[in-house]
Coordinates of C-alpha atoms in Angstrom, one line a residue:
M1 CA 0.0 0.0 0.0
P2 CA 1.2 3.6 -0.7
P3 CA 2.2 5.6 2.4
S4 CA -0.4 7.9 3.9
T5 CA -0.2 11.7 3.7
S6 CA -2.3 14.2 5.5
D7 CA -2.3 17.9 6.5
R8 CA -2.6 16.5 10.0
P9 CA -0.1 13.6 10.3
D10 CA -0.8 11.0 12.9
I11 CA 1.0 11.3 16.2
A12 CA 3.7 8.7 15.4
Q13 CA 4.5 10.5 12.1
L14 CA 4.6 13.9 13.9
L15 CA 7.0 12.6 16.5
A16 CA 9.2 10.9 13.9
E17 CA 9.6 14.2 12.1
R18 CA 10.8 15.8 15.3
V19 CA 13.3 13.0 15.9
V20 CA 14.6 13.4 12.4
G21 CA 15.2 17.1 13.0
A22 CA 17.0 16.4 16.3
A23 CA 19.3 13.9 14.6
A24 CA 20.3 16.4 12.0
S25 CA 20.8 19.1 14.6
A26 CA 22.5 17.3 17.4
L27 CA 24.4 14.5 15.5
E28 CA 24.7 16.0 12.0
V29 CA 23.2 12.8 10.6
Q30 CA 20.4 12.4 8.2
I31 CA 17.8 9.6 8.9
A32 CA 14.5 8.7 7.3
P33 CA 11.3 9.0 9.4
E34 CA 11.1 5.2 9.8
Q35 CA 14.6 5.2 11.4
A36 CA 13.2 7.3 14.2
V37 CA 11.6 3.9 15.3
I38 CA 8.6 5.4 17.0
R39 CA 6.6 2.8 19.0
E40 CA 3.3 3.1 20.8
A41 CA 3.4 2.4 24.5
G42 CA 0.8 0.3 26.3
R43 CA -1.5 1.7 29.0
E44 CA 0.7 0.1 31.7
W45 CA 3.5 2.6 31.0
E46 CA 3.7 6.2 32.1
F47 CA 4.7 7.4 28.7
D48 CA 2.8 7.3 25.4
Y49 CA 5.4 6.7 22.7
Q50 CA 9.0 5.6 22.6
S51 CA 11.8 6.3 20.1
N52 CA 14.5 3.6 19.6
A53 CA 16.5 5.7 17.2
A54 CA 19.6 5.9 19.4
M55 CA 20.1 2.2 19.3
A56 CA 20.2 2.0 15.5
L57 CA 22.4 5.1 15.3
A58 CA 24.9 3.7 17.9
K59 CA 25.9 1.0 15.4
R60 CA 26.1 3.5 12.6
L61 CA 28.2 6.1 14.5
G62 CA 30.1 3.7 16.8
R63 CA 29.1 5.5 19.9
P64 CA 27.2 4.5 23.1
S65 CA 23.4 4.5 22.5
R66 CA 22.5 6.2 25.8
E67 CA 24.9 9.0 25.1
L68 CA 23.3 9.5 21.7
A69 CA 19.8 9.4 23.2
E70 CA 20.8 12.1 25.7
Q71 CA 22.1 14.3 22.8
L72 CA 18.9 13.8 20.9
V73 CA 16.7 14.7 23.8
A74 CA 18.8 17.9 24.4
T75 CA 17.8 19.2 21.0
L76 CA 14.4 17.5 20.5
Q77 CA 11.9 20.2 19.9
V78 CA 8.6 18.7 21.2
E79 CA 7.7 21.1 23.9
D80 CA 4.5 22.1 22.1
I81 CA 3.4 18.5 22.0
C82 CA 5.0 16.6 24.8
E83 CA 6.0 16.9 28.4
P84 CA 9.8 16.9 28.9
P85 CA 11.1 13.7 27.3
S86 CA 13.4 11.3 29.3
V87 CA 16.0 8.6 28.5
A88 CA 15.7 5.1 29.9
G89 CA 17.8 2.0 29.8
P90 CA 20.4 1.8 27.0
G91 CA 18.9 4.7 25.1
F92 CA 15.1 4.6 24.9
I93 CA 13.6 8.0 24.5
N94 CA 10.2 8.1 26.3
L95 CA 7.6 10.6 25.2
R96 CA 4.4 11.6 27.1
L97 CA 2.0 13.9 25.2
R98 CA 0.7 17.0 26.8
A99 CA -2.9 16.8 28.0
D100 CA -3.9 20.2 26.5
W101 CA -2.5 19.2 23.1
L102 CA -4.3 15.9 23.2
G103 CA -7.5 17.7 24.1
E104 CA -7.2 20.2 21.2
R105 CA -6.4 17.4 18.8
A106 CA -9.4 15.3 20.0
A107 CA -11.7 18.3 19.8
A108 CA -10.8 18.8 16.1
L109 CA -12.2 15.3 15.4
L110 CA -15.7 16.4 16.3
S111 CA -16.1 18.1 12.9
D112 CA -14.3 15.3 11.0
P113 CA -16.5 12.4 9.9
R114 CA -13.3 10.4 9.0
L115 CA -11.9 10.9 12.6
G116 CA -8.5 11.9 11.4
V117 CA -8.0 9.1 8.9
P118 CA -6.9 10.7 5.6
V119 CA -7.7 9.6 2.1
L120 CA -4.4 8.6 0.5
S121 CA -2.9 10.9 -2.0
Q122 CA -1.5 8.0 -3.9
T123 CA -4.1 5.3 -4.6
S124 CA -4.4 2.1 -6.6
R125 CA -6.9 0.1 -8.5
V126 CA -7.1 -3.0 -6.4
V127 CA -8.7 -6.2 -7.6
I128 CA -9.6 -8.4 -4.6
D129 CA -10.5 -12.0 -5.1
Y130 CA -12.5 -13.6 -2.3
S131 CA -15.4 -15.9 -1.2
A132 CA -15.3 -18.2 -4.3
P133 CA -17.9 -20.9 -3.5
N134 CA -18.7 -23.7 -5.9
V135 CA -21.8 -23.9 -8.1
A136 CA -24.3 -26.7 -7.2
K137 CA -22.9 -26.8 -3.6
E138 CA -24.1 -25.1 -0.5
M139 CA -21.8 -22.6 1.1
H140 CA -20.3 -24.1 4.2
V141 CA -18.0 -23.0 7.0
G142 CA -15.0 -23.4 4.7
H143 CA -16.1 -20.3 2.8
L144 CA -16.5 -18.2 6.0
R145 CA -13.0 -16.8 6.4
S146 CA -12.4 -15.9 2.7
T147 CA -15.8 -14.1 2.6
I148 CA -15.4 -12.2 5.9
I149 CA -11.8 -11.3 5.6
G150 CA -12.1 -10.3 1.9
D151 CA -15.1 -8.1 2.6
A152 CA -13.4 -6.3 5.5
L153 CA -10.3 -5.7 3.4
A154 CA -12.4 -4.4 0.5
R155 CA -14.1 -1.9 2.9
L156 CA -10.9 -0.7 4.4
L157 CA -9.2 -0.2 1.0
R158 CA -12.2 1.8 -0.3
F159 CA -12.2 3.9 2.9
R160 CA -8.6 4.8 2.3
G161 CA -9.4 5.9 -1.3
H162 CA -8.4 3.0 -3.4
E163 CA -10.6 1.9 -6.3
V164 CA -11.6 -1.7 -5.4
I165 CA -12.9 -4.2 -7.9
A166 CA -14.3 -7.3 -6.0
Q167 CA -14.1 -10.6 -7.9
N168 CA -16.0 -13.7 -6.8
H169 CA -14.2 -16.4 -8.6
V170 CA -16.8 -19.1 -8.2
G171 CA -16.1 -22.7 -9.3
D172 CA -18.5 -23.2 -12.2
W173 CA -16.6 -25.1 -14.9
G174 CA -14.7 -28.3 -15.6
T175 CA -15.0 -32.0 -14.8
P176 CA -17.3 -31.7 -11.8
F177 CA -20.0 -30.1 -14.0
G178 CA -19.6 -32.7 -16.7
M179 CA -20.2 -35.3 -14.0
L180 CA -23.2 -33.5 -12.4
I181 CA -24.9 -32.6 -15.7
E182 CA -24.5 -36.2 -17.0
H183 CA -26.1 -37.5 -13.8
L184 CA -29.0 -35.0 -14.1
L185 CA -29.6 -36.1 -17.7
D186 CA -29.8 -39.7 -16.5
E187 CA -32.3 -38.7 -13.8
G188 CA -34.6 -36.3 -15.6
G189 CA -32.7 -33.5 -17.3
A190 CA -33.5 -29.8 -17.3
E191 CA -36.7 -30.1 -15.4
L192 CA -34.9 -31.7 -12.5
A193 CA -32.4 -28.8 -12.3
D194 CA -35.2 -26.2 -12.4
E195 CA -37.4 -27.8 -9.8
H196 CA -34.8 -28.4 -7.1
A197 CA -33.1 -26.1 -4.6
I198 CA -29.4 -25.9 -3.8
G199 CA -29.6 -28.6 -1.1
D200 CA -31.1 -31.1 -3.6
L201 CA -28.3 -30.3 -6.1
G202 CA -25.8 -31.0 -3.4
D203 CA -27.2 -34.4 -3.0
F204 CA -27.2 -35.0 -6.7
Y205 CA -23.6 -33.9 -6.8
K206 CA -22.7 -36.5 -4.1
A207 CA -24.6 -39.2 -6.1
A208 CA -22.8 -38.2 -9.3
R209 CA -19.4 -38.4 -7.5
V210 CA -20.2 -42.0 -6.4
K211 CA -21.1 -43.0 -9.9
F212 CA -18.1 -41.2 -11.4
D213 CA -15.7 -43.1 -9.0
G214 CA -17.4 -46.5 -9.4
D215 CA -18.6 -46.6 -13.0
E216 CA -16.0 -46.1 -15.7
E217 CA -18.7 -45.9 -18.5
F218 CA -20.3 -43.0 -16.6
A219 CA -16.9 -41.4 -16.0
E220 CA -16.2 -41.5 -19.7
R221 CA -19.6 -40.0 -20.5
S222 CA -18.9 -37.2 -17.9
R223 CA -15.6 -36.4 -19.6
R224 CA -17.3 -36.1 -23.0
R225 CA -19.9 -33.9 -21.4
V226 CA -17.2 -31.5 -20.3
V227 CA -16.1 -31.3 -23.9
S228 CA -19.8 -30.6 -24.9
L229 CA -20.0 -27.9 -22.2
Q230 CA -16.8 -26.2 -23.4
G231 CA -17.9 -26.6 -27.0
G232 CA -21.2 -24.8 -26.4
D233 CA -23.7 -27.7 -26.7
E234 CA -27.1 -26.1 -26.1
E235 CA -28.6 -28.9 -24.1
T236 CA -25.6 -29.0 -21.8
L237 CA -25.5 -25.2 -21.5
T238 CA -29.2 -25.1 -20.5
L239 CA -28.6 -27.4 -17.6
W240 CA -25.4 -25.6 -16.6
R241 CA -27.3 -22.2 -16.6
A242 CA -30.0 -23.7 -14.4
L243 CA -27.3 -24.9 -11.9
V244 CA -25.6 -21.5 -11.9
A245 CA -28.8 -19.6 -11.4
E246 CA -30.0 -21.6 -8.4
S247 CA -26.5 -21.4 -6.9
E248 CA -26.3 -17.7 -7.3
R249 CA -29.7 -17.3 -5.5
H250 CA -28.2 -19.3 -2.6
F251 CA -25.0 -17.3 -2.6
Q252 CA -26.9 -14.1 -2.4
Q253 CA -29.1 -15.3 0.4
V254 CA -25.9 -16.0 2.5
Y255 CA -24.3 -12.7 1.5
D256 CA -27.4 -10.7 2.4
L257 CA -27.6 -12.4 5.9
L258 CA -23.9 -12.0 6.4
G259 CA -23.9 -8.4 5.3
V260 CA -21.1 -8.5 2.9
E261 CA -20.8 -6.3 -0.2
L262 CA -20.9 -9.0 -2.8
G263 CA -23.6 -9.4 -5.5
P264 CA -24.2 -10.9 -8.9
Q265 CA -22.1 -8.1 -10.5
N266 CA -19.0 -9.4 -8.7
I267 CA -19.3 -13.0 -9.9
V268 CA -16.6 -13.8 -12.4
G269 CA -16.4 -17.6 -12.4
E270 CA -14.0 -20.0 -13.9
S271 CA -16.2 -20.2 -17.0
A272 CA -15.6 -16.5 -17.7
Y273 CA -12.0 -17.3 -18.7
D274 CA -12.7 -20.4 -20.8
A275 CA -12.3 -18.6 -24.2
Q276 CA -8.9 -17.2 -23.1
L277 CA -7.2 -20.4 -22.0
A278 CA -5.9 -21.4 -25.5
D279 CA -4.5 -18.0 -26.0
V280 CA -2.8 -18.0 -22.6
A281 CA -1.2 -21.4 -23.4
A282 CA -0.1 -20.1 -26.8
E283 CA 1.4 -16.9 -25.3
L284 CA 3.4 -18.9 -22.8
V285 CA 4.7 -21.1 -25.6
R286 CA 5.7 -18.0 -27.6
L287 CA 7.6 -16.6 -24.6
G288 CA 9.5 -19.9 -24.3
L289 CA 8.1 -20.5 -20.8
A290 CA 5.7 -23.4 -21.5
I291 CA 7.2 -26.7 -22.7
D292 CA 6.1 -30.3 -23.3
S293 CA 6.5 -32.6 -20.4
D294 CA 5.3 -36.2 -20.9
G295 CA 2.6 -34.9 -23.2
A296 CA 1.4 -32.1 -20.9
L297 CA 2.2 -28.4 -21.5
C298 CA 3.9 -27.1 -18.4
V299 CA 5.8 -24.0 -17.1
F300 CA 8.6 -24.6 -14.6
P301 CA 9.1 -21.3 -12.8
Q302 CA 12.7 -20.7 -11.6
G303 CA 13.5 -21.5 -8.0
F304 CA 10.7 -24.0 -7.3
T305 CA 11.7 -27.6 -6.6
G306 CA 10.1 -30.6 -5.0
R307 CA 11.4 -32.6 -2.0
E308 CA 13.8 -34.5 -4.2
G309 CA 15.0 -31.5 -6.1
Q310 CA 13.0 -31.9 -9.2
P311 CA 11.5 -28.8 -10.8
L312 CA 7.9 -28.0 -9.9
P313 CA 5.5 -27.5 -12.8
L314 CA 2.4 -25.4 -13.3
I315 CA 0.3 -27.4 -15.7
V316 CA -1.0 -25.2 -18.4
R317 CA -2.6 -28.0 -20.5
K318 CA -3.0 -31.7 -19.4
S319 CA -1.9 -34.6 -21.6
D320 CA -5.5 -35.2 -22.7
G321 CA -5.8 -31.6 -24.0
A322 CA -7.9 -30.3 -21.1
Y323 CA -7.0 -27.1 -19.2
S324 CA -6.8 -27.0 -15.4
Y325 CA -7.5 -24.4 -12.7
D326 CA -3.8 -23.5 -13.0
T327 CA -4.6 -22.2 -16.5
T328 CA -7.7 -20.5 -15.3
D329 CA -5.8 -18.7 -12.6
L330 CA -3.2 -17.6 -15.1
A331 CA -5.9 -16.3 -17.4
A332 CA -7.5 -14.5 -14.5
L333 CA -4.2 -12.9 -13.5
R334 CA -3.5 -11.7 -17.1
H335 CA -7.1 -10.4 -17.5
R336 CA -6.9 -8.5 -14.2
V337 CA -3.7 -6.8 -15.3
R338 CA -4.5 -6.1 -18.9
E339 CA -8.3 -5.6 -19.0
L340 CA -9.0 -4.4 -15.4
D341 CA -5.8 -2.4 -15.3
A342 CA -5.1 -3.5 -11.7
G343 CA -2.3 -1.9 -9.8
E344 CA -2.6 -4.5 -7.1
I345 CA -4.3 -8.0 -7.0
V346 CA -5.2 -9.5 -3.7
Y347 CA -6.2 -13.2 -3.3
V348 CA -8.0 -14.0 -0.1
V349 CA -7.6 -17.8 -0.2
G350 CA -6.7 -20.4 2.4
A351 CA -3.1 -21.1 3.5
P352 CA -3.0 -24.6 1.8
Q353 CA -3.0 -22.8 -1.6
R354 CA 0.2 -20.8 -0.7
L355 CA 2.5 -22.8 -3.1
H356 CA 0.0 -22.6 -5.9
F357 CA -0.2 -18.8 -5.8
E358 CA 3.6 -18.6 -5.5
L359 CA 3.9 -20.5 -8.7
V360 CA 1.1 -18.5 -10.4
F361 CA 2.8 -15.2 -9.4
A362 CA 6.2 -16.5 -10.5
V363 CA 4.8 -17.3 -14.0
G364 CA 3.1 -13.9 -14.0
H365 CA 6.5 -12.2 -13.4
E366 CA 8.3 -14.3 -16.0
A367 CA 5.6 -13.7 -18.6
G368 CA 5.8 -9.9 -18.0
W369 CA 2.2 -9.6 -16.7
L370 CA 3.3 -8.6 -13.2
R371 CA 5.6 -5.9 -14.3
E372 CA 7.0 -3.1 -12.2
G373 CA 4.3 -1.2 -10.3
I374 CA 1.9 -4.1 -10.3
E375 CA 1.7 -6.3 -7.2
A376 CA 0.0 -9.5 -6.5
Q377 CA -0.3 -11.0 -3.0
H378 CA -1.9 -14.0 -1.4
V379 CA -3.7 -13.1 1.8
A380 CA -3.6 -16.6 3.4
F381 CA -5.7 -17.7 6.4
G382 CA -6.0 -20.8 8.6
S383 CA -9.0 -23.0 9.4
V384 CA -12.1 -22.8 11.6
L385 CA -11.9 -25.5 14.3
G386 CA -14.5 -27.0 16.5
E387 CA -14.1 -27.0 20.3
D388 CA -12.5 -30.4 20.0
G389 CA -9.6 -28.8 18.1
K390 CA -10.5 -30.5 14.8
M391 CA -12.0 -29.1 11.6
L392 CA -15.5 -27.8 12.3
R393 CA -18.0 -30.3 11.0
T394 CA -21.5 -31.7 11.8
R395 CA -21.9 -34.9 13.8
S396 CA -22.2 -36.8 10.5
G397 CA -18.8 -35.5 9.4
E398 CA -20.1 -33.0 6.8
P399 CA -18.9 -29.4 6.7
V400 CA -21.3 -27.1 8.6
R401 CA -23.7 -25.2 6.3
L402 CA -22.9 -21.5 6.5
I403 CA -26.5 -20.5 6.5
D404 CA -27.2 -22.8 9.5
L405 CA -24.2 -21.5 11.4
L406 CA -25.4 -17.9 10.9
E407 CA -29.0 -18.6 11.8
E408 CA -28.0 -20.4 15.0
S409 CA -25.9 -17.4 16.0
V410 CA -28.8 -15.0 15.4
Q411 CA -31.1 -17.4 17.4
R412 CA -28.6 -17.5 20.3
A413 CA -28.2 -13.7 20.2
G414 CA -32.0 -13.4 20.5
K415 CA -32.0 -15.6 23.6
V416 CA -29.3 -13.5 25.1
L417 CA -31.4 -10.4 24.5
E418 CA -34.5 -12.0 26.0
A419 CA -32.5 -13.0 29.2
R420 CA -31.6 -9.3 29.6
G421 CA -35.2 -8.2 29.8
P422 CA -37.7 -6.5 27.6
L423 CA -36.4 -4.2 24.9
D424 CA -37.5 -0.6 24.3
G425 CA -40.7 -0.7 22.3
T426 CA -39.2 1.1 19.4
L427 CA -36.5 -1.6 18.8
D428 CA -36.9 -4.5 16.3
A429 CA -35.8 -7.5 18.4
Q430 CA -35.3 -9.7 15.3
E431 CA -33.1 -7.1 13.6
L432 CA -31.1 -6.4 16.7
A433 CA -30.5 -10.2 17.2
R434 CA -29.3 -10.4 13.6
E435 CA -26.9 -7.5 14.1
I436 CA -25.5 -9.0 17.2
G437 CA -25.4 -12.6 16.1
V438 CA -23.9 -12.1 12.7
G439 CA -21.5 -9.5 14.1
A440 CA -20.3 -12.0 16.7
V441 CA -19.5 -14.6 14.0
K442 CA -17.6 -12.1 11.9
Y443 CA -15.7 -10.5 14.7
A444 CA -14.6 -13.8 16.2
D445 CA -13.1 -14.6 12.8
L446 CA -11.4 -11.2 12.3
C447 CA -10.0 -10.8 15.8
S448 CA -7.6 -13.7 15.4
D449 CA -4.5 -13.5 13.3
R450 CA -5.7 -14.6 9.9
E451 CA -2.9 -17.1 9.4
K452 CA -3.7 -19.0 12.5
D453 CA -6.5 -21.5 13.0
Y454 CA -9.2 -20.5 15.6
V455 CA -11.7 -22.4 17.6
F456 CA -15.4 -21.5 16.9
S457 CA -17.4 -21.1 20.1
F458 CA -20.8 -19.5 20.3
E459 CA -20.5 -19.0 24.0
R460 CA -17.2 -17.1 23.7
M461 CA -18.2 -14.9 20.7
L462 CA -21.6 -13.9 22.2
S463 CA -20.1 -12.9 25.6
L464 CA -20.4 -9.4 26.9
E465 CA -16.9 -9.8 28.3
G466 CA -13.6 -10.0 26.5
N467 CA -12.6 -9.2 22.9
T468 CA -16.0 -9.7 21.2
S469 CA -18.2 -7.6 19.0
V470 CA -20.9 -7.8 21.7
Y471 CA -18.5 -6.0 24.1
L472 CA -17.9 -3.3 21.5
Q473 CA -21.5 -3.0 20.6
Y474 CA -22.5 -2.7 24.2
A475 CA -19.8 0.0 24.8
N476 CA -21.3 1.9 21.9
A477 CA -24.8 1.5 23.1
R478 CA -23.7 2.8 26.5
A479 CA -22.2 5.9 24.9
C480 CA -25.3 6.5 22.8
S481 CA -27.5 6.2 25.9
V482 CA -25.4 9.0 27.6
L483 CA -25.6 11.1 24.5
R484 CA -29.4 10.8 24.3
R485 CA -29.8 11.8 27.9
G486 CA -27.3 14.6 27.6
E487 CA -29.0 16.0 24.5
A488 CA -25.9 15.5 22.4
P489 CA -24.2 15.2 19.9
H490 CA -22.6 18.7 19.7
T491 CA -22.5 20.5 16.4
G492 CA -20.4 23.5 17.5
P493 CA -16.9 23.7 18.8
V494 CA -16.3 22.1 22.2
A495 CA -13.2 22.5 24.4
I496 CA -12.1 19.0 25.6
A497 CA -10.4 19.2 29.0
L498 CA -8.5 16.1 30.1
E499 CA -8.4 16.5 33.9
Q500 CA -8.3 12.8 34.9
E501 CA -6.1 10.0 33.6
P502 CA -9.0 8.0 32.2
E503 CA -10.0 11.0 30.1
R504 CA -6.5 11.4 28.8
E505 CA -6.2 7.7 28.0
L506 CA -9.5 7.8 26.1
A507 CA -8.4 10.9 24.0
L508 CA -5.1 9.2 23.2
A509 CA -6.9 6.0 22.1
L510 CA -9.2 8.0 19.9
L511 CA -6.3 9.7 18.2
R512 CA -4.6 6.4 17.4
L513 CA -7.3 5.3 14.9
P514 CA -5.4 6.4 11.8
S515 CA -2.3 4.4 12.7
A516 CA -4.4 1.4 13.6
I517 CA -6.0 1.4 10.1
E518 CA -2.7 2.0 8.4
A519 CA -1.1 -0.9 10.4
T520 CA -4.1 -3.2 9.4
L521 CA -3.6 -2.6 5.7
A522 CA 0.2 -2.7 5.8
D523 CA 0.0 -6.5 5.9
M524 CA -3.7 -7.1 5.5
R525 CA -4.4 -8.3 9.0
P526 CA -7.8 -7.2 10.3
H527 CA -7.0 -8.4 13.8
K528 CA -4.9 -5.3 14.3
L529 CA -8.0 -3.1 13.9
T530 CA -10.1 -5.4 16.2
G531 CA -7.3 -5.1 18.8
Y532 CA -7.4 -1.4 18.5
L533 CA -11.2 -1.3 18.9
Y534 CA -11.1 -3.6 21.9
G535 CA -8.5 -1.3 23.6
L536 CA -10.6 1.8 22.7
A537 CA -13.8 0.2 24.2
G538 CA -11.7 -0.6 27.3
S539 CA -10.6 3.0 27.6
F540 CA -14.1 4.2 27.2
S541 CA -15.4 1.8 29.8
A542 CA -12.7 3.0 32.3
F543 CA -13.6 6.6 31.5
Y544 CA -17.3 5.9 31.9
E545 CA -16.8 4.3 35.3
A546 CA -14.4 6.9 36.7
C547 CA -15.6 10.2 35.3
P548 CA -19.1 11.5 36.0
I549 CA -20.5 12.7 32.7
L550 CA -24.0 14.0 33.0
N551 CA -23.3 15.0 36.6
A552 CA -19.9 16.5 35.9
P553 CA -19.1 19.3 38.4
T554 CA -19.1 22.1 35.8
P555 CA -21.0 22.7 32.5
Q556 CA -17.7 22.9 30.7
L557 CA -16.5 19.6 31.9
R558 CA -19.9 18.0 31.2
A559 CA -19.7 19.2 27.6
S560 CA -16.1 18.0 27.4
R561 CA -17.0 14.5 28.6
L562 CA -20.1 14.3 26.3
A563 CA -17.8 15.1 23.4
L564 CA -15.5 12.2 24.4
C565 CA -18.6 10.0 24.5
Q566 CA -19.6 11.2 21.0
L567 CA -16.1 10.5 19.6
S568 CA -16.0 7.1 21.3
S569 CA -19.3 6.1 19.7
A570 CA -18.2 7.5 16.3
A571 CA -14.9 5.6 16.4
I572 CA -16.4 2.3 17.5
T573 CA -19.2 2.6 14.9
L574 CA -16.7 3.6 12.1
G575 CA -14.3 0.8 13.1
L576 CA -16.9 -1.9 13.2
S577 CA -18.4 -0.7 9.9
L578 CA -15.0 -1.1 8.2
L579 CA -15.2 -4.7 9.4
G580 CA -18.7 -5.1 8.1
I581 CA -20.3 -5.2 11.5
E582 CA -23.3 -3.2 12.7
A583 CA -23.1 -0.9 15.8
P584 CA -26.7 -0.7 17.2
Q585 CA -27.3 2.4 19.3
E586 CA -29.4 0.4 21.9
M587 CA -29.0 -3.0 23.3

């Protein structure tokens, strides 16, 4: 991602600029802002930020790091921002922000709907590939992470100013469809496909697989049916279109319940690239990259070898003349560069596909598709586990249907609401249960490091305590309740006074939103944003408990604390929305 720029740089950027100036003045050495090594400090420390620049400079200049730190502090011009800085240990420079400066900076956010997060001055056209279910199969828990993580990243990228093109690369082509269509023709043809819902088609698919594996005559007919499909046979295409249409209805039902920004306009399945596959193969041959290997056409990207040292291939065309999903992914990559003019391509796909994408990207570079200025990255993720530590499945061993999982979470959220007592008469209990239940599932996924597996637990994710969306939603509802009773929000300027430490901690947390979003997108890890929001909600709760708001001792302090409530609600609401999660104002 390009670096951020703003008329109001975030705190870390501002402090880095001052350290750069001190290095030039005190040590007569030029350093880049990142060499100031500014780090946020946790709430347990008495300072807010720390610079580790002296340690890096000690190696460069051959002098003791603490001595250098003391020289930097002597010329560090931060008196307008910070209390007097101090040196600790081998040369850590500790920085604590002035309360009046924090208050002024926080007050400026009241008129800023972006809460200090700038739109990037340098943006890209980003193609992001996520969700990717299979036609004629119900979406299951295995599609959860790609869909949720991809949607969150797409929202964050758009918020920062990038042009985002979402691509839902559904599986809708190849041998599985020859097999399924042949089975449907055996059983009743087009009428059968039209009359049955996605669950029935899933059963037909299983039956077709059994026949394919056990009946060579059926398997051969299925392979010929693939040729008919790819050749445009109308009877075959009619059945295929019926399968696709029913599947798309099911996909949209799940997406609507899940609240992700995917629709029919984003579906670009494997079939969309079928007409390009022969040309991709021919181009790779012309470039001298694709060669014959035992009758198959393969590319052997440089630097990829198997366990025994043999070169690893990417199969462009099989020995029987059929193309594989390797070819489809190469065609998609080329299309996204040449036709969609992507500056960056992001694939949100499970970690087991890591080697596949490394090979695809390597071929893309060798073919000149991924030229300078065009990036492709694989945003890998782990698995969803049951509480037994194994892959989450039903008792019969089948993957859990995604629609069932979501509906159960909504149902459980409704029971939690019922246990808390009657709702305000103006609230829609069913809609509130949906916002809480679906939000809980999404947040539980996003709050873990995406590359790690996580254990799915309704009890944990619907808890009012701990790092859950329910905890954040409740904090926001609390803030909104205070604002309603305090006749806020304010539309005019308000002076924010930070007289007590919880007020100061909350203001500091609010001002760290831009850096949290930037850190999240730097390596595409949504858990960095959830971690920030959890910390912010904790700071708000500490402020709420320690500082009287509506009964503040003076009108000025009351207005100041209401403004902090207003900003807290705005930041939690914005942060959750960037993750695709609702923030109800009442709970």
